[in-house]
Amino acid sequence: MTALVTFKDVHKSYGTLPVLKGVSLTVPEGRVVALIGRSGSGKSTALRCINGLETIQSGTLEVCGRKLHEANCDLRHLRMEVGIVFQSYNLFPHLTVEQNVTLAPRLTGKASQAEAHEIARKVLEQVGLAEKAKAYPEQLSGGQQQRVAIARSLAMQPRVILFDEVTSALDPELTAEVLKTIEQLAQSGMTMVLVTHEMSFARRVADEIIFMHQGVVWETGDGSMFDNPQTPELRQFVGSGL
Amino acid sequence: MSYQFDFSFLYDYWPDLLAGMRLTIGLSVLSILFGFIFGSACAIARVHGGKTLRTIVGCYVDLVRNTPLVVQAFWLFFGMASMGLKIGAFWAAIITLVINVGAYTTEIIRAGLESIPRGQKEAADCLALRRWQVILYIELPQAVERVYPALVSQFILMMLATSIMSQISVEELTGAAYGIQSMTFRGFEVYVVVAVIYLVLSWLTRTMFEVIARIAFTRRRLRTPL
Ligand SMILES: Nc1ncnc2c1ncn2[C@@H]1O[C@H](COP(=O)(O)OP(=O)(O)O)[C@@H](O)[C@H]1O
Ligand SMILES: [Mg+2]
């Protein structure tokens, strides 16, 4: 199995604040990897490094065969293969749902107008929002907006999608509909990296769970690691009621 | 105090006023259109350009906003003539107005661009859009929509400011009125009528921009149905 994402001893700091202190991890193709850990442990930073939103200071980071630690890495082509969904949706408010979804495939030359239309129909169906194609983001609930954001990512037909606490801003019932969409994606074989606080969800959906602590990978395992934590830090994290 | 109001003479001069009005509208439409395009380009340069470009645009904006329009008009009209460039009063007026309204437009749209949440650019970047695509499809449309009321006010001020161009012998509405006044010595009546015409033109301009907004900013229709 090929690895789509490979961190090797990655270091990253913001100014003088070290945030990633030697992270090594891999995300194999077709797998779902969940990143968990306390707030401030560097999960978002690690995720944002994967599509080049943040640059690393040392170590190596390879994503879809591109070496992000090299200065001349072509971020635009990388981002055609790596999708990301944010906690705050970041939909384009002046565009309809359909325009939000078709914009990038059209502008990057991935699809013609007609093809983009067809892609939009398909991905909106996939997230259960086909009937909202002509609506504007402000007319949708938070859960629906987040599903549109997922569809917008899918429209680029990425090889891997990154999710950064995409349900943290949502009520429980809306959280459920978004998690269901992500779970269906996982079943369809999409490679995904999930930063999440939903422990039962991570346990159910993720093939591998990575517990980050103080900027390093502290413990790795599958769902059973919650029952049998190997480190006191994970035990405490699991015990803190999450 | 026995001034007799008499508007009847205006009947003979109506064609002059009409011609002046047409010129006012022509000056306004052209300078608003090109001023908007020029101002948008300068605002983008001011926000996204390199240090040199940002400084140049900044100087331009400060220079224009801190000198009177009439001085700018004279400077361009006589300045160009003395450099041997004969472009005619009408085009000198257009260039002056575009430069003038462009500077104010730059500042207004710059404020709009700066008010767009960082997440918008980030999301667009993550979708593999090119830099100019992010500006043109994501940032500029949202910026213009946000500052639209301020832009419209500026454009109406600029429509009224075309009256200054009579100073460089462009016979727009105010210039035409002055001509009629000096022949009839009925300044009060003439300028009452001219004021009413400006009032109507302002109202028309405002209405036209409201119509444009309804076409351009589709989601607005959701909030304020006709
Ligand atoms: N853009 C930034 N500039 C400076 N410090 C940052 C920035 N982003 C995150 N940090 C800091 O880096 C640390 C890790 O943040 P983050 O990766 O967001 O953690 P997590 O997602 O696990 O909560 C935190 O201490 C945070 O304050
Ligand atoms: Mg985070």
Short mmCIF file of C-alpha atoms and ligand atoms in Angstrom, two decimals:
data_model
loop_
_atom_site.label_atom_id
_atom_site.label_comp_id
_atom_site.label_asym_id
_atom_site.label_seq_id
_atom_site.Cartn_x
_atom_site.Cartn_y
_atom_site.Cartn_z
CA MET A 1 0.00 0.00 0.00
CA THR A 2 1.39 3.42 -0.92
CA ALA A 3 1.58 6.16 1.64
CA LEU A 4 -0.07 9.42 0.56
CA VAL A 5 1.29 11.40 3.50
CA THR A 6 4.64 10.79 5.19
CA PHE A 7 6.01 12.96 8.02
CA LYS A 8 9.58 12.20 9.08
CA ASP A 9 10.88 14.02 12.13
CA VAL A 10 9.00 17.21 11.20
CA HIS A 11 9.73 20.33 13.21
CA LYS A 12 7.74 23.53 13.01
CA SER A 13 7.59 26.62 15.19
CA TYR A 14 5.69 29.86 15.09
CA GLY A 15 8.37 32.42 15.80
CA THR A 16 10.10 31.11 18.90
CA LEU A 17 7.20 28.84 19.90
CA PRO A 18 7.93 25.24 18.87
CA VAL A 19 4.69 23.50 17.91
CA LEU A 20 5.74 20.32 16.08
CA LYS A 21 8.80 18.79 17.75
CA GLY A 22 9.70 15.83 15.58
CA VAL A 23 6.48 14.41 14.20
CA SER A 24 6.66 11.16 12.24
CA LEU A 25 3.57 9.52 10.83
CA THR A 26 2.19 8.03 7.62
CA VAL A 27 -1.24 7.98 6.04
CA PRO A 28 -1.62 5.00 3.67
CA GLU A 29 -3.87 5.31 0.63
CA GLY A 30 -7.48 4.34 1.30
CA ARG A 31 -7.13 4.68 5.08
CA VAL A 32 -8.76 6.96 7.60
CA VAL A 33 -6.41 8.40 10.21
CA ALA A 34 -7.75 10.33 13.20
CA LEU A 35 -5.60 12.89 15.02
CA ILE A 36 -6.64 13.41 18.62
CA GLY A 37 -5.14 15.25 21.54
CA ARG A 38 -5.50 18.23 23.80
CA SER A 39 -6.10 21.66 22.37
CA GLY A 40 -2.73 23.21 21.56
CA SER A 41 -0.99 19.88 20.98
CA GLY A 42 -0.32 20.77 17.31
CA LYS A 43 -3.05 18.80 15.49
CA SER A 44 -4.24 21.67 13.28
CA THR A 45 -0.68 22.72 12.57
CA ALA A 46 0.22 19.21 11.43
CA LEU A 47 -2.88 19.10 9.22
CA ARG A 48 -2.17 22.52 7.70
CA CYS A 49 1.37 21.44 6.86
CA ILE A 50 -0.03 18.62 4.72
CA ASN A 51 -1.48 20.99 2.11
CA GLY A 52 1.20 23.63 2.45
CA LEU A 53 -0.78 26.21 4.45
CA GLU A 54 2.13 26.11 6.88
CA THR A 55 5.76 25.44 6.02
CA ILE A 56 7.96 23.17 8.06
CA GLN A 57 11.42 24.07 9.37
CA SER A 58 13.10 20.68 9.35
CA GLY A 59 12.46 17.03 8.66
CA THR A 60 10.78 15.75 5.51
CA LEU A 61 7.13 15.80 4.48
CA GLU A 62 5.93 13.98 1.39
CA VAL A 63 2.34 14.29 0.19
CA CYS A 64 1.05 12.54 -2.93
CA GLY A 65 4.62 12.12 -4.11
CA ARG A 66 5.54 15.79 -3.67
CA LYS A 67 8.29 16.85 -1.32
CA LEU A 68 6.89 19.73 0.73
CA HIS A 69 10.18 20.32 2.54
CA GLU A 70 11.76 21.42 -0.74
CA ALA A 71 11.53 25.10 -1.51
CA ASN A 72 10.30 24.75 -5.10
CA CYS A 73 7.32 22.52 -4.28
CA ASP A 74 4.34 23.35 -6.51
CA LEU A 75 1.60 24.03 -3.96
CA ARG A 76 -1.12 24.63 -6.54
CA HIS A 77 -0.79 21.18 -8.05
CA LEU A 78 -0.51 19.66 -4.60
CA ARG A 79 -3.81 21.29 -3.64
CA MET A 80 -5.54 19.79 -6.65
CA GLU A 81 -4.95 16.44 -4.96
CA VAL A 82 -5.42 17.41 -1.31
CA GLY A 83 -8.76 18.76 -0.11
CA ILE A 84 -9.36 20.43 3.25
CA VAL A 85 -12.51 21.17 5.23
CA PHE A 86 -12.38 23.78 8.00
CA GLN A 87 -14.23 24.16 11.27
CA SER A 88 -15.70 27.46 10.04
CA TYR A 89 -16.88 26.09 6.64
CA ASN A 90 -15.46 29.12 4.75
CA LEU A 91 -18.03 28.84 1.96
CA PHE A 92 -18.08 31.74 -0.49
CA PRO A 93 -21.14 33.72 0.64
CA HIS A 94 -21.68 35.55 -2.67
CA LEU A 95 -21.97 32.31 -4.66
CA THR A 96 -24.74 29.71 -4.74
CA VAL A 97 -24.12 26.22 -3.44
CA GLU A 98 -23.63 25.00 -6.99
CA GLN A 99 -21.24 27.86 -7.85
CA ASN A 100 -19.26 27.18 -4.66
CA VAL A 101 -18.83 23.60 -5.79
CA THR A 102 -18.10 24.21 -9.49
CA LEU A 103 -15.80 27.22 -9.13
CA ALA A 104 -12.52 25.40 -8.51
CA PRO A 105 -13.01 22.59 -11.08
CA ARG A 106 -13.80 25.22 -13.72
CA LEU A 107 -11.06 27.73 -12.85
CA THR A 108 -8.33 25.15 -12.49
CA GLY A 109 -9.24 23.61 -15.82
CA LYS A 110 -10.18 20.28 -14.28
CA ALA A 111 -13.62 20.38 -15.87
CA SER A 112 -15.55 22.21 -18.56
CA GLN A 113 -18.71 24.13 -17.67
CA ALA A 114 -20.88 21.11 -18.52
CA GLU A 115 -18.63 18.64 -16.73
CA ALA A 116 -18.50 20.88 -13.66
CA HIS A 117 -22.29 20.96 -13.62
CA GLU A 118 -22.38 17.17 -13.70
CA ILE A 119 -19.73 16.96 -10.95
CA ALA A 120 -21.75 19.35 -8.79
CA ARG A 121 -24.87 17.23 -9.20
CA LYS A 122 -22.95 14.11 -8.22
CA VAL A 123 -21.13 15.46 -5.16
CA LEU A 124 -24.18 17.33 -3.86
CA GLU A 125 -26.15 14.11 -4.12
CA GLN A 126 -23.35 12.39 -2.25
CA VAL A 127 -23.73 14.79 0.72
CA GLY A 128 -27.52 14.74 0.43
CA LEU A 129 -27.99 18.33 -0.70
CA ALA A 130 -28.91 18.03 -4.38
CA GLU A 131 -32.04 20.11 -3.84
CA LYS A 132 -30.04 23.03 -2.39
CA ALA A 133 -27.95 23.67 -5.52
CA LYS A 134 -29.47 27.11 -6.13
CA ALA A 135 -29.48 28.21 -2.48
CA TYR A 136 -26.98 30.63 -0.96
CA PRO A 137 -24.87 29.54 2.03
CA GLU A 138 -26.67 31.92 4.41
CA GLN A 139 -29.93 30.08 3.70
CA LEU A 140 -28.53 26.81 5.01
CA SER A 141 -28.06 25.42 8.52
CA GLY A 142 -24.52 25.02 9.83
CA GLY A 143 -24.63 21.29 9.18
CA GLN A 144 -25.77 21.81 5.61
CA GLN A 145 -23.07 24.43 5.05
CA GLN A 146 -20.43 22.04 6.30
CA ARG A 147 -21.73 19.33 3.96
CA VAL A 148 -21.49 21.80 1.07
CA ALA A 149 -17.90 22.48 2.11
CA ILE A 150 -17.25 18.74 1.94
CA ALA A 151 -18.89 18.59 -1.50
CA ARG A 152 -16.75 21.53 -2.63
CA SER A 153 -13.65 19.56 -1.66
CA LEU A 154 -14.93 16.39 -3.31
CA ALA A 155 -15.58 18.23 -6.57
CA MET A 156 -11.83 18.51 -7.10
CA GLN A 157 -11.62 14.70 -6.93
CA PRO A 158 -8.79 14.81 -4.39
CA ARG A 159 -6.74 11.78 -3.39
CA VAL A 160 -6.90 12.75 0.28
CA ILE A 161 -9.17 15.03 2.29
CA LEU A 162 -8.20 16.75 5.56
CA PHE A 163 -10.85 17.59 8.17
CA ASP A 164 -10.04 20.04 10.97
CA GLU A 165 -12.61 19.70 13.76
CA VAL A 166 -15.38 20.14 11.24
CA THR A 167 -18.17 19.56 13.74
CA SER A 168 -16.88 21.69 16.62
CA ALA A 169 -19.13 24.63 15.71
CA LEU A 170 -22.28 22.53 15.38
CA ASP A 171 -25.17 21.43 17.62
CA PRO A 172 -25.38 17.71 18.38
CA GLU A 173 -28.05 16.91 15.79
CA LEU A 174 -26.21 18.82 13.07
CA THR A 175 -22.99 17.14 14.13
CA ALA A 176 -24.62 13.77 13.51
CA GLU A 177 -25.55 14.54 9.90
CA VAL A 178 -22.03 15.77 9.09
CA LEU A 179 -20.41 12.75 10.75
CA LYS A 180 -22.71 10.48 8.77
CA THR A 181 -21.52 12.11 5.54
CA ILE A 182 -17.88 11.63 6.56
CA GLU A 183 -18.53 8.02 7.52
CA GLN A 184 -20.05 7.31 4.11
CA LEU A 185 -16.98 8.86 2.51
CA ALA A 186 -14.77 6.60 4.59
CA GLN A 187 -16.74 3.58 3.43
CA SER A 188 -16.30 4.66 -0.19
CA GLY A 189 -12.55 4.27 0.30
CA MET A 190 -11.53 7.94 0.46
CA THR A 191 -8.21 8.61 2.20
CA MET A 192 -8.83 11.00 5.07
CA VAL A 193 -7.08 12.68 7.97
CA LEU A 194 -9.51 13.74 10.68
CA VAL A 195 -8.69 16.07 13.53
CA THR A 196 -11.60 15.44 15.86
CA HIS A 197 -12.89 15.64 19.40
CA GLU A 198 -15.55 13.01 18.71
CA MET A 199 -13.87 10.01 20.32
CA SER A 200 -16.61 7.47 19.66
CA PHE A 201 -16.68 8.57 16.03
CA ALA A 202 -12.89 8.26 15.69
CA ARG A 203 -13.08 4.84 17.22
CA ARG A 204 -15.78 3.70 14.80
CA VAL A 205 -14.49 5.20 11.57
CA ALA A 206 -10.71 5.52 11.82
CA ASP A 207 -8.37 2.72 10.80
CA GLU A 208 -5.68 4.32 12.86
CA ILE A 209 -5.79 6.80 15.73
CA ILE A 210 -2.86 9.06 16.52
CA PHE A 211 -2.71 10.72 19.92
CA MET A 212 -0.64 13.89 19.80
CA HIS A 213 0.82 15.45 22.89
CA GLN A 214 3.10 18.49 23.18
CA GLY A 215 3.94 18.50 19.49
CA VAL A 216 4.85 14.86 19.01
CA VAL A 217 3.06 11.62 18.21
CA TRP A 218 2.63 10.22 21.70
CA GLU A 219 0.71 7.03 21.10
CA THR A 220 -0.69 5.24 18.07
CA GLY A 221 -3.24 2.48 17.74
CA ASP A 222 -6.68 1.46 16.60
CA GLY A 223 -9.98 1.91 18.46
CA SER A 224 -8.91 -0.40 21.25
CA MET A 225 -6.25 2.04 22.45
CA PHE A 226 -8.97 3.86 24.41
CA ASP A 227 -9.65 0.73 26.47
CA ASN A 228 -6.00 0.11 27.10
CA PRO A 229 -3.93 3.31 27.00
CA GLN A 230 -0.19 2.69 27.12
CA THR A 231 0.79 6.13 28.42
CA PRO A 232 -0.47 8.07 31.43
CA GLU A 233 -1.09 11.09 29.16
CA LEU A 234 -3.52 9.17 26.94
CA ARG A 235 -5.15 7.62 30.00
CA GLN A 236 -5.68 11.06 31.44
CA PHE A 237 -6.95 12.39 28.09
CA VAL A 238 -9.43 9.53 27.72
CA GLY A 239 -10.43 9.87 31.36
CA SER A 240 -11.14 13.57 31.04
CA GLY A 241 -14.60 12.68 29.77
CA LEU A 242 -14.14 13.10 26.04
CA MET B 1 -37.91 93.86 -3.00
CA SER B 2 -39.95 93.81 -6.13
CA TYR B 3 -38.19 91.06 -8.04
CA GLN B 4 -40.60 89.44 -10.48
CA PHE B 5 -40.00 85.75 -10.97
CA ASP B 6 -40.17 84.85 -14.61
CA PHE B 7 -39.28 81.45 -15.95
CA SER B 8 -40.78 81.94 -19.40
CA PHE B 9 -37.48 83.00 -21.04
CA LEU B 10 -36.07 79.59 -20.26
CA TYR B 11 -38.23 78.18 -23.01
CA ASP B 12 -35.87 79.71 -25.59
CA TYR B 13 -32.77 78.45 -23.82
CA TRP B 14 -34.05 74.97 -23.13
CA PRO B 15 -31.87 73.40 -25.90
CA ASP B 16 -28.77 74.86 -24.24
CA LEU B 17 -29.72 73.33 -20.92
CA LEU B 18 -30.45 70.00 -22.58
CA ALA B 19 -27.06 70.01 -24.30
CA GLY B 20 -25.42 70.84 -20.96
CA MET B 21 -27.30 68.07 -19.27
CA ARG B 22 -26.20 65.58 -21.91
CA LEU B 23 -22.60 66.62 -21.37
CA THR B 24 -22.97 66.25 -17.60
CA ILE B 25 -24.36 62.75 -18.05
CA GLY B 26 -21.60 61.83 -20.51
CA LEU B 27 -18.86 63.09 -18.18
CA SER B 28 -20.42 61.28 -15.24
CA VAL B 29 -20.99 57.93 -16.92
CA LEU B 30 -17.51 57.75 -18.46
CA SER B 31 -15.64 58.85 -15.37
CA ILE B 32 -17.63 56.64 -13.01
CA LEU B 33 -17.07 53.63 -15.26
CA PHE B 34 -13.35 54.16 -15.80
CA GLY B 35 -12.84 55.54 -12.29
CA PHE B 36 -14.32 52.35 -10.87
CA ILE B 37 -12.09 50.11 -12.99
CA PHE B 38 -9.01 52.23 -12.28
CA GLY B 39 -9.82 52.50 -8.57
CA SER B 40 -10.38 48.74 -8.28
CA ALA B 41 -7.03 48.06 -9.93
CA CYS B 42 -5.30 50.54 -7.59
CA ALA B 43 -7.03 49.05 -4.53
CA ILE B 44 -5.81 45.58 -5.51
CA ALA B 45 -2.31 46.99 -6.05
CA ARG B 46 -2.51 48.73 -2.67
CA VAL B 47 -3.49 45.54 -0.86
CA HIS B 48 -1.63 42.86 -2.81
CA GLY B 49 1.16 44.70 -4.59
CA GLY B 50 4.81 44.88 -3.67
CA LYS B 51 6.23 47.62 -1.48
CA THR B 52 7.07 49.98 -4.36
CA LEU B 53 3.66 49.64 -5.98
CA ARG B 54 1.89 50.13 -2.65
CA THR B 55 3.88 53.30 -2.00
CA ILE B 56 3.18 54.72 -5.45
CA VAL B 57 -0.56 54.10 -5.11
CA GLY B 58 -0.51 55.54 -1.60
CA CYS B 59 1.13 58.75 -2.85
CA TYR B 60 -1.37 59.03 -5.69
CA VAL B 61 -4.32 58.66 -3.32
CA ASP B 62 -2.93 61.20 -0.84
CA LEU B 63 -2.05 63.69 -3.56
CA VAL B 64 -5.52 63.59 -5.12
CA ARG B 65 -7.47 63.58 -1.90
CA ASN B 66 -5.61 66.55 -0.47
CA THR B 67 -5.85 68.96 -3.40
CA PRO B 68 -8.94 70.67 -4.84
CA LEU B 69 -10.54 69.18 -7.93
CA VAL B 70 -10.51 72.50 -9.73
CA VAL B 71 -6.73 72.75 -9.27
CA GLN B 72 -6.33 69.22 -10.62
CA ALA B 73 -8.43 70.16 -13.64
CA PHE B 74 -6.38 73.32 -14.36
CA TRP B 75 -3.16 71.47 -13.81
CA LEU B 76 -4.09 68.77 -16.31
CA PHE B 77 -5.72 71.09 -18.85
CA PHE B 78 -3.05 73.79 -18.95
CA GLY B 79 -0.21 71.49 -18.01
CA MET B 80 -0.85 69.18 -20.92
CA ALA B 81 -1.30 72.09 -23.30
CA SER B 82 2.06 73.54 -22.27
CA MET B 83 3.65 70.14 -22.91
CA GLY B 84 2.22 70.34 -26.43
CA LEU B 85 -0.47 67.72 -25.82
CA LYS B 86 -3.73 68.99 -27.28
CA ILE B 87 -6.40 66.64 -26.04
CA GLY B 88 -9.31 69.07 -25.83
CA ALA B 89 -11.27 70.22 -22.81
CA PHE B 90 -13.68 67.28 -22.79
CA TRP B 91 -11.00 64.61 -22.55
CA ALA B 92 -8.98 66.68 -20.09
CA ALA B 93 -12.11 66.76 -17.95
CA ILE B 94 -12.62 63.00 -18.25
CA ILE B 95 -9.02 62.25 -17.30
CA THR B 96 -9.18 64.62 -14.33
CA LEU B 97 -12.41 63.07 -13.10
CA VAL B 98 -11.18 59.50 -13.54
CA ILE B 99 -7.99 60.30 -11.62
CA ASN B 100 -10.02 62.05 -8.95
CA VAL B 101 -12.80 59.52 -8.43
CA GLY B 102 -10.26 56.71 -8.87
CA ALA B 103 -8.39 57.87 -5.75
CA TYR B 104 -11.51 57.87 -3.58
CA THR B 105 -12.63 54.56 -5.07
CA THR B 106 -9.22 53.08 -4.25
CA GLU B 107 -9.62 53.89 -0.58
CA ILE B 108 -13.21 52.63 -0.40
CA ILE B 109 -12.51 49.32 -2.14
CA ARG B 110 -9.30 48.85 -0.19
CA ALA B 111 -11.35 49.02 3.03
CA GLY B 112 -13.68 46.41 1.52
CA LEU B 113 -10.81 44.11 0.56
CA GLU B 114 -9.29 44.39 4.02
CA SER B 115 -12.59 43.52 5.71
CA ILE B 116 -12.88 40.11 4.05
CA PRO B 117 -12.24 37.29 6.54
CA ARG B 118 -8.88 35.55 6.12
CA GLY B 119 -10.66 32.22 5.79
CA GLN B 120 -12.05 33.20 2.39
CA LYS B 121 -8.62 33.59 0.82
CA GLU B 122 -7.38 30.51 2.61
CA ALA B 123 -10.28 28.38 1.35
CA ALA B 124 -9.75 29.65 -2.19
CA ASP B 125 -6.00 28.96 -1.99
CA CYS B 126 -6.74 25.45 -0.78
CA LEU B 127 -8.91 24.89 -3.86
CA ALA B 128 -5.83 25.44 -6.04
CA LEU B 129 -7.00 28.77 -7.45
CA ARG B 130 -4.36 31.11 -8.83
CA ARG B 131 -3.64 34.39 -7.07
CA TRP B 132 -5.48 36.52 -9.62
CA GLN B 133 -8.44 34.14 -9.59
CA VAL B 134 -8.76 34.48 -5.83
CA ILE B 135 -8.74 38.27 -6.19
CA LEU B 136 -11.12 38.42 -9.12
CA TYR B 137 -13.65 35.75 -8.16
CA ILE B 138 -13.56 35.76 -4.36
CA GLU B 139 -12.16 38.98 -2.90
CA LEU B 140 -13.18 41.77 -5.27
CA PRO B 141 -16.89 40.82 -5.64
CA GLN B 142 -17.30 40.54 -1.87
CA ALA B 143 -15.38 43.77 -1.27
CA VAL B 144 -17.50 45.74 -3.73
CA GLU B 145 -20.68 44.34 -2.25
CA ARG B 146 -19.60 45.33 1.25
CA VAL B 147 -18.71 48.93 0.40
CA TYR B 148 -21.38 49.47 -2.23
CA PRO B 149 -23.30 52.22 -0.37
CA ALA B 150 -20.10 54.21 0.15
CA LEU B 151 -19.20 53.77 -3.52
CA VAL B 152 -22.60 55.01 -4.69
CA SER B 153 -22.33 58.11 -2.48
CA GLN B 154 -18.90 58.80 -3.92
CA PHE B 155 -20.18 58.42 -7.48
CA ILE B 156 -23.03 60.86 -6.84
CA LEU B 157 -20.60 63.39 -5.35
CA MET B 158 -18.53 62.92 -8.48
CA MET B 159 -21.56 63.47 -10.73
CA LEU B 160 -22.17 66.79 -8.94
CA ALA B 161 -18.47 67.65 -9.15
CA THR B 162 -18.58 67.55 -12.96
CA SER B 163 -19.94 71.11 -12.59
CA ILE B 164 -16.39 72.25 -11.90
CA MET B 165 -15.44 71.37 -15.46
CA SER B 166 -17.13 74.55 -16.69
CA GLN B 167 -13.94 76.16 -15.36
CA ILE B 168 -11.97 74.59 -18.18
CA SER B 169 -14.63 75.56 -20.72
CA VAL B 170 -16.58 72.31 -20.82
CA GLU B 171 -20.12 73.57 -21.33
CA GLU B 172 -21.85 71.05 -19.10
CA LEU B 173 -25.01 71.91 -17.20
CA THR B 174 -23.48 74.50 -14.87
CA GLY B 175 -21.48 76.02 -17.72
CA ALA B 176 -24.60 76.24 -19.85
CA ALA B 177 -26.47 77.85 -16.98
CA TYR B 178 -23.76 80.47 -16.56
CA GLY B 179 -24.02 81.27 -20.27
CA ILE B 180 -27.77 81.74 -20.09
CA GLN B 181 -27.45 83.82 -16.94
CA SER B 182 -24.95 86.17 -18.50
CA MET B 183 -27.24 86.75 -21.48
CA THR B 184 -30.52 87.11 -19.58
CA PHE B 185 -29.41 88.39 -16.16
CA ARG B 186 -31.93 86.03 -14.63
CA GLY B 187 -29.47 84.03 -12.54
CA PHE B 188 -31.88 83.13 -9.80
CA GLU B 189 -34.39 81.41 -12.06
CA VAL B 190 -31.71 79.68 -14.09
CA TYR B 191 -30.00 78.23 -11.05
CA VAL B 192 -33.28 77.14 -9.47
CA VAL B 193 -33.98 75.10 -12.58
CA VAL B 194 -30.41 73.79 -12.71
CA ALA B 195 -30.58 72.76 -9.05
CA VAL B 196 -33.76 70.82 -9.75
CA ILE B 197 -32.09 69.09 -12.72
CA TYR B 198 -29.10 68.08 -10.54
CA LEU B 199 -31.54 66.79 -7.94
CA VAL B 200 -33.28 64.65 -10.54
CA LEU B 201 -29.95 63.41 -11.91
CA SER B 202 -28.81 62.42 -8.41
CA TRP B 203 -32.02 60.56 -7.83
CA LEU B 204 -31.70 58.81 -11.21
CA THR B 205 -28.10 57.85 -10.45
CA ARG B 206 -29.08 56.41 -7.09
CA THR B 207 -31.93 54.45 -8.64
CA MET B 208 -29.72 53.13 -11.41
CA PHE B 209 -27.15 51.86 -8.89
CA GLU B 210 -29.92 50.23 -6.90
CA VAL B 211 -31.00 48.37 -10.05
CA ILE B 212 -27.39 47.36 -10.76
CA ALA B 213 -27.10 46.04 -7.20
CA ARG B 214 -30.19 43.91 -7.64
CA ILE B 215 -28.74 42.38 -10.77
CA ALA B 216 -25.16 42.00 -9.57
CA PHE B 217 -25.66 40.97 -5.94
CA THR B 218 -28.19 38.21 -6.46
CA ARG B 219 -28.38 37.10 -2.87
CA ARG B 220 -29.51 40.58 -1.84
CA ARG B 221 -32.84 39.86 -3.46
CA LEU B 222 -33.38 37.20 -0.83
CA ARG B 223 -33.22 39.73 1.96
CA THR B 224 -35.12 42.61 0.37
CA PRO B 225 -37.66 41.31 -2.15
CA LEU B 226 -38.94 43.96 -4.53
N1 LIG C 1 -0.68 31.12 13.23
C1 LIG C 1 -0.15 30.90 14.46
N2 LIG C 1 0.72 31.78 14.98
C2 LIG C 1 1.26 31.60 16.18
N3 LIG C 1 0.98 30.54 17.00
C3 LIG C 1 0.09 29.63 16.55
C4 LIG C 1 -0.53 29.77 15.25
N4 LIG C 1 -1.35 28.71 15.08
C5 LIG C 1 -1.25 27.96 16.18
N5 LIG C 1 -0.39 28.50 17.08
C6 LIG C 1 -0.02 27.92 18.37
O1 LIG C 1 0.51 26.64 18.13
C7 LIG C 1 0.09 25.72 19.11
C8 LIG C 1 -0.59 24.53 18.47
O2 LIG C 1 -1.77 24.95 17.84
P1 LIG C 1 -2.70 24.00 17.00
O3 LIG C 1 -1.91 23.31 15.96
O4 LIG C 1 -3.83 24.82 16.51
O5 LIG C 1 -3.19 22.96 18.07
P2 LIG C 1 -4.51 22.06 18.09
O6 LIG C 1 -5.14 22.08 16.75
O7 LIG C 1 -4.03 20.72 18.51
O8 LIG C 1 -5.40 22.67 19.13
C9 LIG C 1 -0.81 26.50 20.06
O9 LIG C 1 -0.06 26.86 21.19
C10 LIG C 1 -1.21 27.70 19.28
O10 LIG C 1 -1.42 28.80 20.13
MG MG C 2 -7.02 22.85 16.12
#
